[in-house]
Amino acid sequence: MRRLRLLLGSCVVLALAAVAWTGAAAGAAPGVCAGGEIAAGTYAGLSVYGNCTFAAGSVRIDGNLIVGPGAVLNDHAASPATVVVNGNAIVQQGGVLGLGTYANPTSHQTAVVNGNVIANGAASLYLSDATVRGNVIVTGGGDPGRNLPIKDDTINGNVVIQGWTGLWFGVVRDTVGGNVILANNRASDTSQEPGSDSTEVVTNTISGNLVCTGNAPAAQIGDSGGTPNTVSGKKIGECAGL
């Protein structure tokens, strides 16, 4: 357990190390959205404080993307836009961020984050068909009516989801260059009674370790129809048989 805490702590440090980076393209202005569509174009950072989505086209953010407390950006990854974030994507307390698409998860280029994706107390994160050069870190938060799907992504760093509470979460068909750590998450989807349909950890390719502990329900294949994970390191805890 001490080794797990140290490993989890080091992942968070790695993620936070790049948060302050705010490089910007010459001539680009910061963007702020309090509601409605965000036009295609280049922004020297983007802050969202309302319910916003991306208009069709290409959006480039040469700095950090920040979803403020209670704000919603591209809920359920609904927009067809191509989004590139050259800093970090940060979701604050009660916020929701959707990146990528569920329509055709094959290219992993519909959303690219060249830093980290960090959700601290966020309601949810919808991440599919995306590339993240750094880490994906979800700490706390949740919403009883929301899912937290991390599906069909390429993530070069670590994936850490700890202390999230909601309807369903899963890590499915991802390629991860570091460790995957899923700890103390709670989900309430009872559509598969007598068990709960959540914590599906399947069909991933992981270069580091896969660690699952204290989740309810425990990590499982569920009704996903997925296959066992390919893990170069160790499978530990609930994920030992996955």
Phi, psi and omega in degrees: 000322178298319179296322179296316180298319179296318180295315180297318178297320181292327177296317180295320177299317178301318182291319185284342185299332184259004187298327186281352183291127182221046178299151183217146177288148179300130177088346180281146179249152175296148177250144176226130178237122176257359179159146178097201185271145173259118185293152173299151180145191182247134182232144176270060187103151180217130178240133183241127182233007178224208177259107188231160173219167177270134170289161179298148181123204182244131177242125177241129182241107182268064181169208181268144169261120183239121173259112188286177182304125178073000182277161182227128177233119174055053182308133180059025179052048191277339186276147176277005183295152169262126187237129174238123178248116182270006171239229178249153170256117188239125180245121185266184189310122176076003182278165179225132177229131172243127178228137179100207181206152174257359187287315185210073188284075181231330188271331185060024182239002179293334172218133177231125175244114183277357172247227181249159168251118186234117178244115184243101183075017183288154175291316179193165176222121177253107187232112183212140180057042183237161172242128176239118182287333180257227184254158168245114185236119176242120182235116177067195178079193179131177180200131185296342181255008186241153173261167174226085182266126171246094192230139169058039183248158167250118183235115186285333182261223182260156169244119179232117175237115185219131173074022178271144181229125180191209184273313183205144168215154179198157175238108195224127174058036178261154170249118188238127182278344180243223180263156169243120182234119181238112189221130169060039175264152183231134179223148190240011179291114183253025182294345179248036179310143010280357175260173177257142182269084178198183179052046178274118183235093191215153170059030177263153172244115191236124182280336179259224180260157173243114186236123180228124183208140172071018181271149176225113359290164178295155179307140187202171170279326178061216180261020186291335186071015182279180182243164179302151181284145174263113188234123180283331178269231182247150170258121190233143175073223182301335183270007183301327182260009183255000000 
